[in-house]
CSV table of C-alpha atoms in Angstrom, one decimal:
chain,number,residue,atom,x,y,z
A,68,MET,CA,115.5,-57.3,-7.8
A,69,ASN,CA,118.3,-59.2,-6.0
A,70,ALA,CA,120.6,-60.3,-8.8
A,71,ARG,CA,121.7,-63.5,-7.1
A,72,ILE,CA,118.1,-64.7,-6.6
A,73,ARG,CA,117.3,-63.9,-10.3
A,74,ARG,CA,120.3,-65.8,-11.5
A,75,THR,CA,119.3,-68.8,-9.3
A,76,VAL,CA,115.8,-68.9,-10.7
A,77,LEU,CA,116.8,-68.5,-14.3
A,78,ALA,CA,119.5,-71.2,-14.0
A,79,ALA,CA,117.0,-73.6,-12.4
A,80,ALA,CA,114.6,-73.0,-15.2
A,81,LEU,CA,117.2,-73.8,-17.8
A,82,VAL,CA,118.3,-76.9,-16.0
A,83,ALA,CA,114.7,-78.0,-15.7
A,84,GLY,CA,114.0,-77.7,-19.4
A,85,LEU,CA,111.9,-80.5,-21.0
A,86,ALA,CA,113.4,-82.8,-23.5
A,87,ALA,CA,112.9,-81.8,-27.1
A,88,GLY,CA,109.8,-83.2,-28.7
A,89,ALA,CA,108.1,-84.1,-25.4
A,90,ALA,CA,104.5,-85.2,-25.6
A,91,GLY,CA,101.7,-83.7,-23.6
A,92,PRO,CA,100.1,-80.2,-23.3
A,93,ALA,CA,102.2,-77.4,-24.6
A,94,LEU,CA,103.3,-74.6,-22.3
A,95,ALA,CA,101.4,-71.4,-22.9
A,96,THR,CA,103.0,-68.1,-23.7
A,97,GLY,CA,104.1,-66.4,-20.5
A,98,THR,CA,101.5,-64.2,-18.8
A,99,PRO,CA,102.1,-61.0,-16.8
A,100,ALA,CA,101.8,-61.1,-13.1
A,101,HIS,CA,98.5,-59.7,-11.7
A,102,ALA,CA,98.6,-57.9,-8.4
A,103,THR,CA,96.1,-56.3,-6.0
A,104,ALA,CA,96.4,-54.4,-2.7
A,105,PRO,CA,99.0,-51.8,-1.9
A,106,ALA,CA,102.7,-52.8,-1.7
A,107,ALA,CA,103.9,-54.2,1.6
A,108,ALA,CA,106.4,-52.0,3.3
A,109,GLY,CA,110.0,-53.3,3.1
A,110,THR,CA,109.2,-55.9,0.4
A,111,ASP,CA,110.3,-55.4,-3.2
A,112,THR,CA,106.9,-56.3,-4.7
A,113,GLY,CA,108.4,-55.4,-8.1
A,114,ALA,CA,110.8,-58.2,-7.7
A,115,LEU,CA,108.0,-60.6,-6.8
A,116,ARG,CA,106.2,-59.6,-10.0
A,117,ASP,CA,109.4,-60.3,-11.9
A,118,LEU,CA,109.8,-63.7,-10.3
A,119,ILE,CA,106.4,-64.9,-11.4
A,120,ALA,CA,105.8,-63.0,-14.5
A,121,GLY,CA,106.1,-65.1,-17.6
A,122,LEU,CA,104.6,-68.2,-16.1
A,123,PRO,CA,104.0,-70.8,-17.3
A,124,ASP,CA,107.6,-71.9,-17.9
A,125,GLU,CA,109.5,-75.2,-17.6
A,126,GLY,CA,109.4,-75.0,-13.8
A,127,ALA,CA,105.9,-73.9,-12.9
A,128,THR,CA,102.5,-73.3,-14.6
A,129,ALA,CA,101.0,-70.9,-12.0
A,130,ALA,CA,101.8,-69.0,-8.8
A,131,LEU,CA,99.6,-67.4,-6.1
A,132,ILE,CA,101.3,-65.1,-3.5
A,133,ARG,CA,99.7,-63.4,-0.5
A,134,LEU,CA,101.6,-61.1,1.8
A,135,GLY,CA,100.1,-59.8,5.0
A,136,GLY,CA,101.0,-58.6,8.5
A,137,THR,CA,101.4,-55.2,10.1
A,138,GLU,CA,103.9,-54.0,7.5
A,139,GLY,CA,101.3,-54.1,4.7
A,140,ALA,CA,99.5,-56.5,2.3
A,141,TRP,CA,100.0,-57.5,-1.3
A,142,ARG,CA,98.5,-60.2,-3.5
A,143,GLY,CA,99.9,-61.5,-6.8
A,144,SER,CA,99.1,-64.2,-9.3
A,145,ALA,CA,100.5,-65.4,-12.6
A,146,GLY,CA,100.4,-68.3,-15.0
A,147,VAL,CA,97.4,-70.3,-16.3
A,148,HIS,CA,94.5,-72.2,-15.0
A,149,ASP,CA,95.5,-75.1,-17.2
A,150,LEU,CA,97.6,-75.8,-20.3
A,151,VAL,CA,94.7,-76.6,-22.5
A,152,THR,CA,92.5,-73.5,-22.3
A,153,LYS,CA,95.4,-71.4,-21.2
A,154,ARG,CA,93.1,-69.0,-19.4
A,155,PRO,CA,94.7,-66.9,-16.6
A,156,ALA,CA,95.3,-68.6,-13.2
A,157,ASP,CA,92.5,-68.1,-10.7
A,158,PRO,CA,93.9,-66.0,-7.8
A,159,ASP,CA,91.4,-67.5,-5.4
A,160,ALA,CA,92.0,-71.1,-6.4
A,161,ARG,CA,92.0,-74.0,-4.1
A,162,PHE,CA,95.2,-76.2,-4.0
A,163,ARG,CA,96.7,-79.2,-2.3
A,164,ALA,CA,98.7,-77.8,0.7
A,165,GLY,CA,100.6,-81.0,1.4
A,166,SER,CA,102.5,-81.0,4.7
A,167,VAL,CA,100.9,-77.7,5.8
A,168,THR,CA,98.4,-80.3,7.1
A,169,LYS,CA,100.9,-81.1,9.9
A,170,VAL,CA,100.3,-77.7,11.5
A,171,PHE,CA,96.6,-78.5,11.8
A,172,THR,CA,97.3,-81.9,13.2
A,173,ALA,CA,99.8,-80.7,15.8
A,174,ALA,CA,97.5,-77.8,16.8
A,175,THR,CA,94.7,-80.3,17.5
A,176,VAL,CA,96.9,-82.5,19.6
A,177,LEU,CA,98.1,-79.5,21.6
A,178,GLN,CA,94.4,-78.5,22.2
A,179,LEU,CA,93.8,-81.9,23.6
A,180,ALA,CA,96.8,-81.6,25.8
A,181,ALA,CA,95.5,-78.2,27.0
A,182,GLU,CA,92.3,-80.0,27.9
A,183,ARG,CA,94.3,-82.6,29.8
A,184,ARG,CA,92.9,-85.3,27.6
A,185,LEU,CA,96.4,-86.4,26.8
A,186,SER,CA,99.9,-85.6,28.0
A,187,LEU,CA,102.8,-84.6,25.8
A,188,ASP,CA,105.2,-86.5,28.0
A,189,ARG,CA,103.2,-89.7,28.1
A,190,PRO,CA,104.2,-92.6,25.8
A,191,VAL,CA,102.1,-92.9,22.7
A,192,ARG,CA,101.8,-96.6,23.3
A,193,SER,CA,99.8,-96.0,26.5
A,194,TYR,CA,97.1,-94.5,24.2
A,195,LEU,CA,97.5,-96.9,21.2
A,196,PRO,CA,98.8,-100.2,22.8
A,197,GLU,CA,97.3,-102.3,20.0
A,198,LEU,CA,99.2,-100.3,17.3
A,199,ILE,CA,102.5,-99.2,18.9
A,200,PRO,CA,104.8,-102.2,19.8
A,201,ALA,CA,107.0,-102.4,22.8
A,202,ALA,CA,110.1,-101.5,20.7
A,203,TYR,CA,108.6,-98.0,20.4
A,204,GLY,CA,107.3,-97.9,24.0
A,205,ALA,CA,109.4,-94.9,25.0
A,206,VAL,CA,108.2,-92.6,22.2
A,207,THR,CA,106.2,-89.7,23.7
A,208,VAL,CA,103.5,-87.6,22.2
A,209,ARG,CA,105.8,-84.6,22.1
A,210,GLN,CA,108.4,-86.6,20.1
A,211,LEU,CA,105.8,-87.4,17.5
A,212,LEU,CA,105.1,-83.7,17.1
A,213,ASN,CA,108.7,-82.6,16.8
A,214,HIS,CA,109.9,-85.6,14.7
A,215,THR,CA,112.3,-87.0,17.3
A,216,SER,CA,110.4,-90.3,17.7
A,217,GLY,CA,112.8,-92.6,15.8
A,218,LEU,CA,109.9,-94.1,13.8
A,219,PRO,CA,111.0,-95.1,10.3
A,220,SER,CA,109.0,-94.4,7.2
A,221,ALA,CA,106.1,-96.6,6.1
A,222,ASP,CA,106.4,-98.7,3.0
A,223,TYR,CA,105.0,-97.3,-0.2
A,224,PRO,CA,104.6,-98.8,-3.7
A,225,GLY,CA,107.2,-97.5,-6.0
A,226,ASP,CA,110.2,-95.2,-5.8
A,227,THR,CA,109.7,-92.9,-8.8
A,228,VAL,CA,107.0,-90.4,-9.7
A,229,GLU,CA,106.1,-92.6,-12.7
A,230,GLU,CA,105.4,-95.6,-10.4
A,231,TRP,CA,103.5,-93.3,-8.0
A,232,TYR,CA,101.4,-92.0,-10.8
A,233,ALA,CA,100.5,-95.6,-11.7
A,234,ASN,CA,99.2,-96.1,-8.2
A,235,ARG,CA,97.6,-92.6,-7.8
A,236,PHE,CA,94.2,-94.0,-6.9
A,237,HIS,CA,95.5,-96.5,-4.4
A,238,ARG,CA,93.8,-96.1,-1.0
A,239,PHE,CA,96.2,-96.2,1.9
A,240,ASP,CA,95.1,-97.2,5.3
A,241,ALA,CA,96.7,-95.2,8.2
A,242,ARG,CA,96.9,-98.2,10.5
A,243,GLU,CA,98.5,-100.4,7.9
A,244,MET,CA,101.1,-97.7,7.2
A,245,VAL,CA,101.9,-97.5,10.9
A,246,ALA,CA,102.2,-101.3,11.1
A,247,SER,CA,104.6,-101.3,8.2
A,248,ALA,CA,106.8,-98.7,9.9
A,249,THR,CA,106.8,-100.2,13.3
A,250,ALA,CA,107.7,-103.6,12.0
A,251,LYS,CA,111.1,-102.1,11.3
A,252,LYS,CA,113.8,-101.3,13.8
A,253,PRO,CA,113.9,-97.7,15.2
A,254,GLU,CA,116.1,-95.3,13.3
A,255,PHE,CA,117.5,-94.0,16.6
A,256,PRO,CA,116.5,-94.0,20.3
A,257,ALA,CA,113.6,-91.7,20.9
A,258,GLY,CA,114.6,-88.1,21.6
A,259,THR,CA,118.2,-88.4,20.5
A,260,ARG,CA,117.9,-87.3,16.8
A,261,GLN,CA,115.3,-85.5,14.6
A,262,HIS,CA,114.1,-86.9,11.3
A,263,TYR,CA,111.2,-85.3,9.6
A,264,LEU,CA,108.8,-88.0,8.4
A,265,ASN,CA,105.1,-88.3,7.6
A,266,ILE,CA,104.7,-91.3,9.9
A,267,ASN,CA,104.9,-89.1,13.0
A,268,SER,CA,101.8,-87.1,11.9
A,269,THR,CA,100.0,-90.3,10.8
A,270,VAL,CA,100.3,-91.7,14.3
A,271,ALA,CA,99.2,-88.3,15.7
A,272,GLY,CA,96.1,-88.4,13.6
A,273,LEU,CA,95.3,-91.9,15.0
A,274,LEU,CA,96.0,-90.6,18.5
A,275,ILE,CA,93.4,-87.8,17.9
A,276,GLU,CA,90.9,-90.4,16.9
A,277,LYS,CA,91.6,-92.6,19.9
A,278,VAL,CA,91.4,-89.8,22.4
A,279,THR,CA,88.3,-88.1,21.0
A,280,GLY,CA,86.4,-91.0,19.6
A,281,HIS,CA,85.8,-89.0,16.4
A,282,ALA,CA,87.3,-89.2,12.9
A,283,TYR,CA,90.4,-87.1,12.5
A,284,GLU,CA,88.9,-84.9,9.8
A,285,ALA,CA,85.8,-84.3,11.8
A,286,GLU,CA,87.7,-83.3,14.9
A,287,VAL,CA,90.1,-80.9,13.1
A,288,SER,CA,87.1,-79.4,11.3
A,289,ARG,CA,85.2,-78.9,14.6
A,290,ARG,CA,88.1,-77.4,16.4
A,291,ILE,CA,89.8,-75.3,13.7
A,292,LEU,CA,88.1,-75.0,10.4
A,293,ALA,CA,84.6,-74.1,11.6
A,294,PRO,CA,85.6,-71.6,14.4
A,295,LEU,CA,87.9,-69.8,12.0
A,296,GLY,CA,85.5,-69.8,9.1
A,297,LEU,CA,87.9,-71.7,6.8
A,298,ARG,CA,85.1,-72.5,4.3
A,299,ASP,CA,87.5,-73.3,1.4
A,300,THR,CA,89.6,-75.7,3.4
A,301,SER,CA,88.8,-79.4,3.4
A,302,PHE,CA,90.1,-82.9,3.8
A,303,PRO,CA,89.5,-84.9,0.6
A,304,GLY,CA,89.7,-88.4,2.1
A,305,ALA,CA,89.6,-90.9,-0.7
A,306,ASP,CA,88.2,-88.4,-3.2
A,307,PRO,CA,91.1,-87.8,-5.7
A,308,ARG,CA,89.6,-84.5,-7.0
A,309,ILE,CA,89.9,-80.9,-6.0
A,310,HIS,CA,86.3,-79.6,-5.9
A,311,GLY,CA,85.7,-76.0,-6.6
A,312,PRO,CA,87.9,-73.5,-8.5
A,313,HIS,CA,91.5,-74.7,-8.8
A,314,ASN,CA,94.5,-74.3,-11.1
A,315,HIS,CA,95.7,-77.6,-12.6
A,316,GLY,CA,98.9,-79.2,-11.4
A,317,TYR,CA,101.4,-80.8,-13.8
A,318,GLN,CA,104.4,-83.1,-13.3
A,319,ARG,CA,107.3,-83.9,-15.5
A,320,MET,CA,107.5,-87.6,-16.1
A,321,LYS,CA,109.8,-89.8,-18.2
A,322,GLN,CA,108.3,-92.0,-20.9
A,323,ALA,CA,109.6,-95.4,-22.0
A,324,ASP,CA,111.5,-93.9,-24.9
A,325,GLY,CA,113.4,-91.5,-22.6
A,326,THR,CA,111.6,-88.3,-23.5
A,327,THR,CA,109.8,-86.2,-20.9
A,328,VAL,CA,106.1,-85.4,-20.8
A,329,LEU,CA,104.0,-83.0,-18.7
A,330,ARG,CA,101.1,-84.9,-17.2
A,331,ASP,CA,98.1,-83.3,-15.5
A,332,VAL,CA,98.2,-84.6,-11.9
A,333,SER,CA,95.3,-82.6,-10.5
A,334,VAL,CA,93.3,-85.8,-9.9
A,335,TRP,CA,95.3,-87.8,-7.5
A,336,SER,CA,94.3,-89.5,-4.2
A,337,ALA,CA,96.1,-88.1,-1.2
A,338,THR,CA,95.3,-91.0,1.3
A,339,ASP,CA,99.1,-91.6,1.7
A,340,GLY,CA,99.3,-88.2,3.3
A,341,TRP,CA,96.2,-88.2,5.5
A,342,ALA,CA,97.0,-86.3,8.7
A,343,ALA,CA,100.5,-85.6,7.4
A,344,GLY,CA,99.6,-84.0,4.1
A,345,ASP,CA,96.1,-84.3,2.5
A,346,ILE,CA,94.5,-80.9,3.2
A,347,ILE,CA,93.1,-78.6,0.4
A,348,SER,CA,92.9,-74.9,1.0
A,349,THR,CA,93.4,-71.4,-0.4
A,350,THR,CA,95.8,-68.6,0.3
A,351,ALA,CA,93.1,-66.6,2.1
A,352,ASP,CA,92.2,-69.4,4.4
A,353,LEU,CA,95.8,-70.3,5.2
A,354,GLU,CA,96.5,-66.6,6.0
A,355,ARG,CA,93.6,-66.5,8.4
A,356,PHE,CA,94.7,-69.7,10.0
A,357,LEU,CA,98.3,-68.6,10.3
A,358,THR,CA,97.4,-65.3,11.9
A,359,ALA,CA,94.9,-66.9,14.3
A,360,LEU,CA,97.5,-69.5,15.3
A,361,PHE,CA,100.3,-67.0,16.0
A,362,ARG,CA,97.8,-64.8,18.0
A,363,GLY,CA,97.0,-67.7,20.3
A,364,ARG,CA,93.4,-68.2,19.0
A,365,VAL,CA,94.0,-71.8,18.0
A,366,VAL,CA,96.3,-73.2,20.6
A,367,ARG,CA,95.9,-71.1,23.8
A,368,GLY,CA,98.2,-70.5,26.8
A,369,PRO,CA,101.6,-72.0,27.4
A,370,LEU,CA,101.1,-74.9,25.0
A,371,LEU,CA,101.3,-72.5,22.1
A,372,GLU,CA,105.0,-72.2,23.0
A,373,GLU,CA,105.5,-75.9,22.0
A,374,MET,CA,105.1,-74.7,18.4
A,375,PHE,CA,107.9,-72.2,18.8
A,376,THR,CA,110.3,-74.4,20.8
A,377,LEU,CA,112.9,-76.6,19.1
A,378,PRO,CA,114.5,-79.6,20.6
A,379,ASN,CA,117.8,-79.2,22.4
A,380,PRO,CA,120.6,-78.3,19.9
A,381,SER,CA,122.3,-81.6,20.8
A,382,VAL,CA,119.5,-83.4,19.0
A,383,ARG,CA,121.0,-83.2,15.5
A,384,ASP,CA,119.1,-83.9,12.3
A,385,PHE,CA,119.4,-87.6,11.4
A,386,VAL,CA,120.1,-87.0,7.8
A,387,THR,CA,122.1,-83.7,7.6
A,388,GLY,CA,123.6,-83.5,11.1
A,389,ARG,CA,122.4,-79.9,11.4
A,390,ALA,CA,120.7,-78.4,14.4
A,391,PRO,CA,117.0,-79.2,14.8
A,392,ALA,CA,114.7,-77.1,12.7
A,393,PHE,CA,111.3,-78.6,13.5
A,394,SER,CA,109.1,-77.8,16.5
A,395,ALA,CA,105.7,-79.2,17.3
A,396,GLY,CA,104.1,-78.7,13.9
A,397,LEU,CA,106.2,-75.9,12.6
A,398,SER,CA,109.7,-75.4,11.1
A,399,THR,CA,111.9,-72.4,11.4
A,400,TRP,CA,114.4,-70.5,9.2
A,401,LYS,CA,116.7,-67.5,9.8
A,402,LEU,CA,116.0,-65.2,6.9
A,403,GLY,CA,117.1,-61.6,6.6
A,404,GLY,CA,118.5,-61.7,10.1
A,405,ARG,CA,115.2,-62.6,11.8
A,406,GLN,CA,113.5,-65.8,12.8
A,407,VAL,CA,110.6,-67.0,10.5
A,408,TRP,CA,108.3,-69.8,11.5
A,409,GLY,CA,106.0,-71.7,9.2
A,410,LYS,CA,105.5,-74.8,7.2
A,411,THR,CA,106.0,-75.9,3.6
A,412,GLY,CA,104.2,-78.6,1.7
A,413,GLY,CA,104.4,-80.5,-1.6
A,414,ARG,CA,102.0,-82.7,-3.5
A,415,TRP,CA,102.5,-83.7,-7.1
A,416,GLY,CA,101.8,-80.5,-9.1
A,417,TYR,CA,101.6,-78.2,-6.0
A,418,ASN,CA,104.1,-76.5,-3.8
A,419,SER,CA,102.7,-74.4,-0.9
A,420,GLY,CA,103.9,-72.7,2.2
A,421,ILE,CA,102.9,-70.5,5.1
A,422,GLY,CA,105.4,-68.4,7.1
A,423,ALA,CA,105.6,-65.4,9.4
A,424,THR,CA,107.7,-63.6,11.9
A,425,ARG,CA,106.5,-64.3,15.5
A,426,ASP,CA,105.2,-60.8,15.9
A,427,LEU,CA,103.2,-61.1,12.6
A,428,SER,CA,104.9,-58.0,11.1
A,429,ARG,CA,105.2,-60.0,7.9
A,430,THR,CA,103.3,-63.1,6.7
A,431,LEU,CA,103.5,-65.1,3.5
A,432,VAL,CA,101.3,-67.7,2.0
A,433,TYR,CA,102.0,-69.1,-1.5
A,434,SER,CA,100.9,-71.8,-3.9
A,435,ILE,CA,103.2,-72.6,-6.8
A,436,ASN,CA,102.1,-75.2,-9.4
A,437,SER,CA,105.6,-76.6,-9.8
A,438,THR,CA,106.2,-79.2,-12.5
A,439,ASP,CA,108.5,-81.2,-10.1
A,440,ALA,CA,106.9,-80.3,-6.8
A,441,LYS,CA,108.5,-83.1,-4.8
A,442,ALA,CA,112.0,-82.9,-6.2
A,443,GLU,CA,114.9,-83.3,-3.8
A,444,GLY,CA,116.5,-80.0,-2.9
A,445,GLU,CA,115.2,-76.5,-2.8
A,446,ASN,CA,112.8,-75.2,-5.4
A,447,ALA,CA,114.4,-72.1,-7.0
A,448,LEU,CA,111.1,-70.2,-7.5
A,449,VAL,CA,109.9,-70.9,-4.0
A,450,MET,CA,113.3,-69.8,-2.6
A,451,GLY,CA,113.2,-66.6,-4.7
A,452,VAL,CA,109.7,-65.7,-3.4
A,453,VAL,CA,110.7,-66.5,0.3
A,454,SER,CA,114.0,-64.6,0.0
A,455,THR,CA,112.4,-61.6,-1.5
A,456,VAL,CA,109.7,-61.4,1.2
A,457,PHE,CA,111.8,-62.2,4.3
A,458,GLY,CA,115.4,-61.8,3.2
A,459,GLU,CA,118.3,-64.0,2.3
A,460,PRO,CA,118.9,-67.2,4.3
A,461,SER,CA,121.6,-66.8,7.0
A,462,ALA,CA,124.9,-68.5,6.2
A,463,ASP,CA,125.1,-70.4,9.5
């Protein structure tokens, strides 16, 4: 196993330790990783086993990993279904995939563009004049998809996970979120910077509804879920539960006395995410979607290239100043000397991700039940898995 990755993961686990005497369910004794299928060529699957073996720990309670592609396949799981029964994690469990939803949303918009029902270069306001004010009249559909619109974030109740937890059953309305965002000044002139925000996909979801006359969820299901046979993938809407087999998600939270508690956050409404982040799926379904997408079976013809085309390098990231990393629905990383395309997601209690080389020689889908899934910065266990599968991030 790469020693630097191992040190990073172990250090993160130590830093993330819970306060002594914290209330809530106790962590179970670590469980060995369970694997099926032959090892994928060129991947240190022993290192992957080591990374997830021993879960649950302070940083995560379960992990599901699925490798695929022409180089070989491998599946692994570790941890527990929940911290009460402590039975082994279900390797076929459903989970909240968070912002992986954006890939489905972008693919649907691109399908509509291929059908000439909308144009990527046309202003969004021409489709949604009652929703998008004149101040945002220059924003195009393409700029929504690649996060160069300049739209600011919507207003949400609370700034901490504890405040969010108190509002976990609040029902957000997509139009109200867009109204709260567009009431503010643009962050930058459209097309000049890139800022990854949920609001772009929220507007894209409303655009899908306006153009098709159908509910967002119904349209994505008709166009993508049903044709690909993604039977374990769903949009929960206002239902806060994950129906069917799933491993529970937990989140570290502070109590009034300053101690930390692990709370079961499996039941939590995702209406704030909607077209940007509410999908529920499995590693098998997401692997099937990822493979079909890259093979041109979801978005066909030249419009597929929109998903593998970044904005001009002069369009720097609004927060970091780095070169743009988001295309229409996907993001990209340079790992192990090669380009990897995919998308990560985070909902409370659940980190997930899909990724692949463009030629599908290697694919990865993971779900990790992190105890601080929406923390700022990179998750050490996630980065350990990704680096073991694809290689170390490039220094540039």
